[in-house]
Coordinates of C-alpha atoms and ligand atoms in Angstrom, one line a residue:
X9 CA 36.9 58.3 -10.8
X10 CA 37.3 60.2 -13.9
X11 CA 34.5 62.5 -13.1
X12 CA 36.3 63.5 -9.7
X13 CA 39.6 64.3 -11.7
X14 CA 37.4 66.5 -14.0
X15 CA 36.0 68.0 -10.4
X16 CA 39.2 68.4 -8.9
X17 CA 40.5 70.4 -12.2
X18 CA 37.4 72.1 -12.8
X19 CA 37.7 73.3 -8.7
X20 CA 41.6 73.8 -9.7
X21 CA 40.5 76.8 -12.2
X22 CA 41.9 74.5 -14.4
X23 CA 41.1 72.7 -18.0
X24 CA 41.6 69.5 -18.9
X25 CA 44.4 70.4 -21.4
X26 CA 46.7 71.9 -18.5
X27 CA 47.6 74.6 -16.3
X28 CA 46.1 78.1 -16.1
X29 CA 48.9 80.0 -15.7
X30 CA 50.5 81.1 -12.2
X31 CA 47.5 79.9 -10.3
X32 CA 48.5 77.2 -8.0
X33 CA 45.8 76.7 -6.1
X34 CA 42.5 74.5 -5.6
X35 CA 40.6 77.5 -4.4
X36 CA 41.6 80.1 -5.0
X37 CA 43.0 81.2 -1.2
X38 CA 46.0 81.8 -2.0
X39 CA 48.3 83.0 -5.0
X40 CA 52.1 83.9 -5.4
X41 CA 52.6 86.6 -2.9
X42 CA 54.4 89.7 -2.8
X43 CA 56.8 88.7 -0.4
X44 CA 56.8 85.1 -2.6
X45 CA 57.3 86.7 -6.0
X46 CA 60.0 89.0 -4.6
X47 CA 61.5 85.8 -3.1
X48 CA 61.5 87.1 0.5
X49 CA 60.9 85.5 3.7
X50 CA 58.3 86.9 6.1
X51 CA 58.0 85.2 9.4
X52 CA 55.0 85.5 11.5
X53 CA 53.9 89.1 12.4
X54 CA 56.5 91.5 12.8
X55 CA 56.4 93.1 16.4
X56 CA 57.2 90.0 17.6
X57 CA 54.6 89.6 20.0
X58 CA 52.0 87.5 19.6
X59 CA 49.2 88.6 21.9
X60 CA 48.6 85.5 24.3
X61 CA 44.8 86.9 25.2
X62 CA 41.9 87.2 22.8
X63 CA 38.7 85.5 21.3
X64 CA 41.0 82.5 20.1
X65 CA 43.8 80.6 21.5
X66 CA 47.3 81.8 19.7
X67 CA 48.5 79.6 17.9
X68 CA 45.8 78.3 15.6
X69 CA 45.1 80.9 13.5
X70 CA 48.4 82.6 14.0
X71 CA 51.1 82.4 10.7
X72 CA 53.1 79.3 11.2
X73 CA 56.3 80.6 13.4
X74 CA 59.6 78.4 12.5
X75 CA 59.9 76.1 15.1
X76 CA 57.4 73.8 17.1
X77 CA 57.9 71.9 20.7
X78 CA 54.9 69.8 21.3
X79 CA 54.3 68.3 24.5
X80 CA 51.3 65.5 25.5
X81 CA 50.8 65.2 29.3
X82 CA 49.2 63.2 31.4
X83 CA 47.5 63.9 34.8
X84 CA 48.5 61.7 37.5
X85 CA 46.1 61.9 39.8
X86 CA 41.9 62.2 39.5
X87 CA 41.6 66.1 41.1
X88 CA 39.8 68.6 39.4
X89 CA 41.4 71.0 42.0
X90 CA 44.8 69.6 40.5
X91 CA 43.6 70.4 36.6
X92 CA 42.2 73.8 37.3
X93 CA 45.2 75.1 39.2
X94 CA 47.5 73.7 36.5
X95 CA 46.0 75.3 33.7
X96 CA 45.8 78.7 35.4
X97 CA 49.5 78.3 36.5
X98 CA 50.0 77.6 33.0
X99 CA 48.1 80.2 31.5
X100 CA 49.8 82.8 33.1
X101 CA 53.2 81.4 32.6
X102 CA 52.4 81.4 28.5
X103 CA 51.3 85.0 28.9
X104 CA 54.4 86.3 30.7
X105 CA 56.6 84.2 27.9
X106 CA 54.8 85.4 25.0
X107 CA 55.8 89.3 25.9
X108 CA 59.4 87.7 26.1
X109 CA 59.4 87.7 29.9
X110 CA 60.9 85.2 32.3
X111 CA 57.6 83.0 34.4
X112 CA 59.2 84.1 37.6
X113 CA 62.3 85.4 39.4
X114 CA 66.1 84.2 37.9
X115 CA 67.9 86.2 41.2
X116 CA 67.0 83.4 43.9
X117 CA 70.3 82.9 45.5
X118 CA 70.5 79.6 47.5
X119 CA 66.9 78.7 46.0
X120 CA 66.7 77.4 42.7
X121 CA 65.9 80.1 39.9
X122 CA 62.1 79.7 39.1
X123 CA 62.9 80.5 35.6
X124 CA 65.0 78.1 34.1
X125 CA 67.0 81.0 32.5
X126 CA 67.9 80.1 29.0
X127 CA 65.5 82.7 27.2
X128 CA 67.0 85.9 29.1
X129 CA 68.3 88.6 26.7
X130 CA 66.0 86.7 23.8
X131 CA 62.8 88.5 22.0
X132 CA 59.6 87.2 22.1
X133 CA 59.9 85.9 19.0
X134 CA 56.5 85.4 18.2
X135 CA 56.3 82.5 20.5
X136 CA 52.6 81.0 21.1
X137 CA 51.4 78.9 23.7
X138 CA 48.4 76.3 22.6
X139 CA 46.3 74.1 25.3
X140 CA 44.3 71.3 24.5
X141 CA 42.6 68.6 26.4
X142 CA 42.2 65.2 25.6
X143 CA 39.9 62.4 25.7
X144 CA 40.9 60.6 28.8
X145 CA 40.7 63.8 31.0
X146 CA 36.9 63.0 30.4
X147 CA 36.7 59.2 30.3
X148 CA 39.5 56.9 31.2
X149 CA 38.7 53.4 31.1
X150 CA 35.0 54.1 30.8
X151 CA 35.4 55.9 34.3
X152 CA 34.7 59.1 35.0
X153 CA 38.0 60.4 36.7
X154 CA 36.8 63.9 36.9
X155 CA 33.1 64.3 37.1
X156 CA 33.5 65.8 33.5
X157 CA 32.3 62.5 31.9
X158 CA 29.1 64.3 31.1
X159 CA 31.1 67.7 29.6
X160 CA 32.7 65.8 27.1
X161 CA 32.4 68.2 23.9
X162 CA 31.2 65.4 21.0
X163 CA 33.2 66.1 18.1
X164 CA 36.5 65.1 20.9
X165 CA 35.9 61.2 19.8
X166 CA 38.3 58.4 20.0
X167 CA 40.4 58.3 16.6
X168 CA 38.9 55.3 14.9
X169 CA 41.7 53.2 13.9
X170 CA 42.4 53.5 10.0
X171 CA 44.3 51.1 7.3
X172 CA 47.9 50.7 7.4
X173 CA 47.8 52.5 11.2
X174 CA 51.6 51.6 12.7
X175 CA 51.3 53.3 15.7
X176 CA 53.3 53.0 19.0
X177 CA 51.1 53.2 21.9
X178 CA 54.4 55.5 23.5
X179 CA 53.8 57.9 20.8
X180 CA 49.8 58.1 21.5
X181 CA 47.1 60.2 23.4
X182 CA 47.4 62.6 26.7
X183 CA 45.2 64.4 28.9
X184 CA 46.5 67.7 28.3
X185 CA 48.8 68.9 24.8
X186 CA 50.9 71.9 24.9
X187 CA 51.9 73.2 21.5
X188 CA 55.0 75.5 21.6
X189 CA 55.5 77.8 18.4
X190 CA 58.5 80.2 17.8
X191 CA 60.6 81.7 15.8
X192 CA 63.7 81.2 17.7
X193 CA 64.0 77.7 18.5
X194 CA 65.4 78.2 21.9
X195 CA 62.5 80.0 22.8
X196 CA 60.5 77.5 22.2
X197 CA 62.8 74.6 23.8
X198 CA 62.4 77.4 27.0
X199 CA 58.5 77.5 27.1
X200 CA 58.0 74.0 26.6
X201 CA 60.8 73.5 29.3
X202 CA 59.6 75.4 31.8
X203 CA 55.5 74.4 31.5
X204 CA 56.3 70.9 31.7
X205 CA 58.6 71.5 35.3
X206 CA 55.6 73.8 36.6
X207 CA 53.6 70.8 35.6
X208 CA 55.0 68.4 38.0
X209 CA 54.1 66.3 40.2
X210 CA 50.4 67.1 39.1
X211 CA 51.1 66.2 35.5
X212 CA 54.3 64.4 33.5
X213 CA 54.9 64.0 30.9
X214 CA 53.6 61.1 27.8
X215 CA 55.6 62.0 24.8
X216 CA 57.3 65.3 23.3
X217 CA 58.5 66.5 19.6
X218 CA 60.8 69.0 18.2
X219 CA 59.8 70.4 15.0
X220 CA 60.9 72.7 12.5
X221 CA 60.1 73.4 9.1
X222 CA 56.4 74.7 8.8
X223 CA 53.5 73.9 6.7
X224 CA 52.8 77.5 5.4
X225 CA 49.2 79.2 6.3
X226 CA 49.6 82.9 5.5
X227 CA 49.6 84.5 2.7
X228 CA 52.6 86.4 4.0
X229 CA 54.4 83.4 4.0
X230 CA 56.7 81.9 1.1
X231 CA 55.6 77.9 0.9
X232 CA 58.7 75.9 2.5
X233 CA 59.5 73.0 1.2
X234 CA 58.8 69.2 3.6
X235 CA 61.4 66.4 4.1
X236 CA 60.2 64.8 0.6
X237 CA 61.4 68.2 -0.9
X238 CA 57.9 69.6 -2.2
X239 CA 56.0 72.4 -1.2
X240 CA 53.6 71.8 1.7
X241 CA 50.8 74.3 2.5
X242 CA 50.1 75.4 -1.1
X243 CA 46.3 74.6 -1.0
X244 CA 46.1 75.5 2.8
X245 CA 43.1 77.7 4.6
X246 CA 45.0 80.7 4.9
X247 CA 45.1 82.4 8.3
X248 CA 43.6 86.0 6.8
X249 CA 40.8 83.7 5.4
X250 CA 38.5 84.3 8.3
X251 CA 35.1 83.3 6.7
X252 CA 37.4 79.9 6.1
X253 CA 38.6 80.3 9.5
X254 CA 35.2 80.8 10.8
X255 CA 33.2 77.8 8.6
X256 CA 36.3 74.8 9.0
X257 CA 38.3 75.8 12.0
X258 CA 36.2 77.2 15.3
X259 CA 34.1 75.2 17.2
X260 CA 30.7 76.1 17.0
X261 CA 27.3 76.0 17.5
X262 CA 25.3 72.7 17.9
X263 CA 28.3 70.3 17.3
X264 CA 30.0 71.8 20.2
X265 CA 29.3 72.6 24.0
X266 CA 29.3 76.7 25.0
X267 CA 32.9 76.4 26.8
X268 CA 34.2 75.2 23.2
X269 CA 33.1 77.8 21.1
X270 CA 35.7 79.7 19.7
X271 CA 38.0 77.1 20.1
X272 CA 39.1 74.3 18.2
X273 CA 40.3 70.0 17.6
X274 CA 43.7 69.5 17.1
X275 CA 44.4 66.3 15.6
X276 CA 48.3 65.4 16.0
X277 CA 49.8 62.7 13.8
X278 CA 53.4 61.3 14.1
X279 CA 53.9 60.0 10.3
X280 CA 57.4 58.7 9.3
X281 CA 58.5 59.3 6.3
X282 CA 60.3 56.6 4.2
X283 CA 63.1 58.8 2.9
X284 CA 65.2 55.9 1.7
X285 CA 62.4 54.6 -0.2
X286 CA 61.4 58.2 -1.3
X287 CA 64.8 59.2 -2.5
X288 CA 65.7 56.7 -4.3
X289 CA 62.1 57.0 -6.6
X290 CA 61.9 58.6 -9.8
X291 CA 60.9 62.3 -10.4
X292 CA 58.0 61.5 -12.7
X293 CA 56.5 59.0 -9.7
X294 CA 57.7 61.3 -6.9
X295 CA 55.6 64.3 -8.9
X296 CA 52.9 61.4 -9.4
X297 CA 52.6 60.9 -6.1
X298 CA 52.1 64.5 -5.2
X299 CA 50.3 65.2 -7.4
X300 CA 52.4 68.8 -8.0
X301 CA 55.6 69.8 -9.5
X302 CA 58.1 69.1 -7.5
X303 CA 60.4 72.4 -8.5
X304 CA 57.2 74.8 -9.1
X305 CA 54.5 73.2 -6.9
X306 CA 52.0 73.4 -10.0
X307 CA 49.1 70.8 -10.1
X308 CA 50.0 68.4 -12.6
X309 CA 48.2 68.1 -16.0
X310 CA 47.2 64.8 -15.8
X311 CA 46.3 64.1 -12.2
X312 CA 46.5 60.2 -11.3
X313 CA 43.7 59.4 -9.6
X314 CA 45.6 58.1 -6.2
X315 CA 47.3 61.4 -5.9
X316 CA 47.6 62.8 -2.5
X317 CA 45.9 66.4 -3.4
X318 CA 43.2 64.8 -5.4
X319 CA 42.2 62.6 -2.6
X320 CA 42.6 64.9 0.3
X321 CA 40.9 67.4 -1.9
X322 CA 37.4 69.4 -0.6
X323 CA 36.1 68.0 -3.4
X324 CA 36.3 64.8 -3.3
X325 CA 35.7 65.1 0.7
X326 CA 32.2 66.9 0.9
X327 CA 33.6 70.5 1.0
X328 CA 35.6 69.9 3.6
X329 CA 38.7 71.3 4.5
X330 CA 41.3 71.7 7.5
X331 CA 43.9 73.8 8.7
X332 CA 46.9 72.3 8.8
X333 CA 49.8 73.6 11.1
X334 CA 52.5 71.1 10.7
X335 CA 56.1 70.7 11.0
X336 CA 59.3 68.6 10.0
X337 CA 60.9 66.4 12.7
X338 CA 64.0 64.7 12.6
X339 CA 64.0 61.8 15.6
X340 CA 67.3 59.7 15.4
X341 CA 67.8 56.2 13.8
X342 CA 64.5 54.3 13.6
X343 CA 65.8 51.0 15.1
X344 CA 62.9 49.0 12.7
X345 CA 64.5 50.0 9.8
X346 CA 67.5 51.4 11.1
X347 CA 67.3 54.5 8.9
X348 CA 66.9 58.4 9.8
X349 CA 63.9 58.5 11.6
X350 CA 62.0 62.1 9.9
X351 CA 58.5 62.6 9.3
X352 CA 55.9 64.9 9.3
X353 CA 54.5 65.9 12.4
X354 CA 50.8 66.8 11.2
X355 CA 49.0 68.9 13.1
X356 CA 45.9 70.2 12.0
X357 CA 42.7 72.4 13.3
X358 CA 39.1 71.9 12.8
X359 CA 35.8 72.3 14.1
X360 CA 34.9 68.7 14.2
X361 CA 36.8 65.9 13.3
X362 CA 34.0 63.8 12.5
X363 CA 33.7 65.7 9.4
X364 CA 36.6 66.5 8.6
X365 CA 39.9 64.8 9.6
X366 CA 38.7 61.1 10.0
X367 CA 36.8 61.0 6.5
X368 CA 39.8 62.6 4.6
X369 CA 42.0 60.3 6.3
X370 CA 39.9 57.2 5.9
X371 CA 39.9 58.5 1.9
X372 CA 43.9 58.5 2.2
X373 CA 44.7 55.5 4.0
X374 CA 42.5 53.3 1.7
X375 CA 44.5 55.0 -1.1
X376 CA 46.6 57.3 -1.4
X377 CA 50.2 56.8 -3.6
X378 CA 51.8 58.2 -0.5
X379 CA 51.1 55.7 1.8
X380 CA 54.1 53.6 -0.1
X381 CA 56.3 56.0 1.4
X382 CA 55.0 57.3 5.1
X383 CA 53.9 55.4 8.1
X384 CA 51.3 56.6 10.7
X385 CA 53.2 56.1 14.3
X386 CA 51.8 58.2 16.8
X387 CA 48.4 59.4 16.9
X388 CA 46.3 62.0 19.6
X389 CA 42.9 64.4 19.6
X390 CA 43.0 67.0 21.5
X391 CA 39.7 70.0 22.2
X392 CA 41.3 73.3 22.5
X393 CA 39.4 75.5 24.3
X394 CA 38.5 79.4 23.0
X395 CA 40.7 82.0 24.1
X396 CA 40.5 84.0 27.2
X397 CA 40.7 87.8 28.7
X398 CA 43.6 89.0 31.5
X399 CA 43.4 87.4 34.3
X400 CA 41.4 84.3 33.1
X401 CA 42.7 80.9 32.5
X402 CA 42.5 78.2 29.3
X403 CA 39.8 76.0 30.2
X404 CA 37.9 78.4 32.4
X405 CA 34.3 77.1 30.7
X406 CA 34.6 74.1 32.0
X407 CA 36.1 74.2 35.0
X408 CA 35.8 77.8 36.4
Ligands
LIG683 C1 53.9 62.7 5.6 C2 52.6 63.0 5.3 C3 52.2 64.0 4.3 C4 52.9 64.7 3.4 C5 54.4 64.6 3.1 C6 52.0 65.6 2.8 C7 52.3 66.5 1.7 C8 51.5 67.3 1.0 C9 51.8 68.1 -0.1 C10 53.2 68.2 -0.7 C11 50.7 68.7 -0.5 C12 50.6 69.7 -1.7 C13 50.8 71.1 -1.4 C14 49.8 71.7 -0.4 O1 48.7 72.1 -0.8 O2 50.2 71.8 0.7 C15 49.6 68.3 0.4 C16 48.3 68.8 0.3 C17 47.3 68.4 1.2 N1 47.4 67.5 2.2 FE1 49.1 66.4 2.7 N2 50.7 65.4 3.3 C18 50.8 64.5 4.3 C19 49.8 64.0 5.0 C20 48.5 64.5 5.0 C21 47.4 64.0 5.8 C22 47.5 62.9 6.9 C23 46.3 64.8 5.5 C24 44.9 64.8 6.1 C25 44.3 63.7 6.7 C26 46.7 65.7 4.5 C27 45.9 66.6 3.9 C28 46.2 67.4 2.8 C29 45.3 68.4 2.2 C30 43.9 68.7 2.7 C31 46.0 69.0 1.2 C32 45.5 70.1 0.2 C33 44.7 69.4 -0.9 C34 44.2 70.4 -1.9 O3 43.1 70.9 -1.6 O4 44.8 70.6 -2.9 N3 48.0 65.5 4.2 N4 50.1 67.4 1.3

């Protein structure tokens, strides 16, 4: 074990004896940034616009926008028809939103408005519109609901269950994901809103989050602080880090079928956060835990071996890394512990879960010093498909 704290500091630029400096990071990808040193927030792009066409799906490799609303569906019935409408309704309906225009007309008169109406007069802001597909939309129950048994890309598995799992089957699965990123959080409550009613009766919906309070993943970005009041995104791949992008994040030749390439697996974990446990734990064991500083984010000097960024390290995990796009939540009263329910809604991309989300979890749920203090509750895979040209639709390679 003592070999893979040398690794991990050797990887970390640094010596035994202690820090190098300002370097922060385990490889490299990203140091204090402009914007960071001159302590000034960037949000994500600046036109405001994020375009909702291209090679990629927005939304993945896009700079974390403020706010999330993430949405897991389920299809009612067993028509392909059904599916492939859906997503091009939906496809179009994200495009129209992400130039900050309505999805239909607001002036209906005795009709109800076909936009709901509560983004008019608000930008763009930057709002993205992610599709994924789950599991079940190939096999439910071992049956083939859709003839797409047969389609299934692979790296989509079945999340194997890991140690100290406390999941609620409520907060679980879905045939179809919408992620919703903005940087106005009404925006996003709009998008979400309105793709969910256009879903109906076809689809409903399984279970929804609000999020806010991004994992950072530009460079442009100043690192935001989680719930447990460290740094989160330090160590990330970097969204202007396309050979990163390009090796850990798209879906790609063999692993993956040809509708998939360019796309990517989302892996979406609910995990509550103990913060009466958390806050009421020393500095010295909250840092230990980390791993990090808790005021300047530095890597510690002496590493404990169950720390959560030596563990979920690349180097300790074959290389491997992920692109993590999560966000904050805040959900009520937890009535099992009847304290705040907040957590960590972890999202993150790759191009094959096999490699790399299951085996760094399995590393941190057998072990990690956080796992005193969160609790995995919900759990879903989803394949999002590549990006598309105007006039196509999400999903088009498989069922166009
Ligand atoms: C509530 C749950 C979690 C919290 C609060 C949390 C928090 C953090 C923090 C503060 C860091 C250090 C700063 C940074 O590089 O971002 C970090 C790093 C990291 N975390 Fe987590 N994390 C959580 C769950 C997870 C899970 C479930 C995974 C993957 C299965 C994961 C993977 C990583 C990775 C890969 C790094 C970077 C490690 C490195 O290369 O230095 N984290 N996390």
């Amino acid at each position: 074990v003592e070999s893979t704290r040398r690794g991990f500091l050797q990887v970390a630029g640094l010596g035994a004896g202690g820090l190098g400096a300002s370097r922060l990071l385990a490889d490299g990808d990203r140091e204090t940034s402009v914007a960071e040193a001159a302590g000034t927030a960037v949000t994500a792009g600046t036109a405001g616009v994020v375009d909702f066409y291209g090679a990629h799906q927005a939304g993945i490799a896009t700079p974390a926008q403020l706010h999330l609303q993430f949405a897991s569906l389920d299809l009612v019935g067993d028509s392909r028809a059904e599916l492939r409408q859906l997503l091009r309704t939906w496809s179009d309906a994200a495009a129209l939103m992400s130039l900050g225009k309505p999805v239909g007309p607001t002036s209906t008169g005795s009709k109800p408005p076909v936009d709901t109406g509560e983004a008019i007069g608000l930008p763009a802001s930057d709002l993205t519109v992610t599709f994924g597909l789950g599991p079940t939309l190939f096999t439910r129950d071992g049956r083939d609901r859709l003839g797409l048994a047969d389609r299934r890309p692979a790296p989509l598995v079945n999340l194997p269950s890991f140690a100290g799992d406390a999941l609620d089957p409520t907060l679980c699965g879905g045939d179809l994901a919408i992620q919703v990123c903005a940087n106005d959080p009404q925006v996003a409550f709009h998008a979400v809103h309105d793709l969910i009613r256009m879903a109906g009766p076809a689809a409903v919906p399984r279970w929804l989050l609000a999020g806010s309070g991004r994992t950072a993943n530009s460079r442009h970005q100043v690192v935001p602080r989680n719930l447990m009041g460290f740094k989160d995104g330090t160590a990330n791949i970097m969204v202007e880090n396309k050979s990163a992008l390009d090796h850990f994040v798209w879906a790609s030749k063999p692993t993956s079928p040809a509708w998939m390439r360019g796309g990517s697996y989302l892996v979406a974990r609910r995990i509550q956060i103990l913060l009466g446990a958390w806050d009421s734990t020393g500095l010295t064991s909250q840092q230990q835990t980390i791993g990090r500083e808790k005021l300047s984010g530095q890597v510690l000097a002496n590493l404990p071996t169950d720390a959560h960024i030596l563990l979920s390290a690349p180097v300790d995990n074959d290389g491997e890394r992920i692109l993590r796009r999560g966000y904050s939540y805040l959900d009520g009263i937890d009535p099992a512990t009847e304290s705040v329910a907040a957590g960590l809604m972890f999202l993150c991309y790759q191009r094959d879960p096999r490699q790399q989300f299951i085996p760094i979890q399995r590393r941190l749920a057998s072990a990690d010093a956080l796992n005193r203090f969160i609790r995995h509750v919900g759990s879903a895979i989803f394949a999002c498909p590549p990006g598309i040209s105007r006039g196509g639709f999400v999903g088009e390679g498989l069922l166009g």
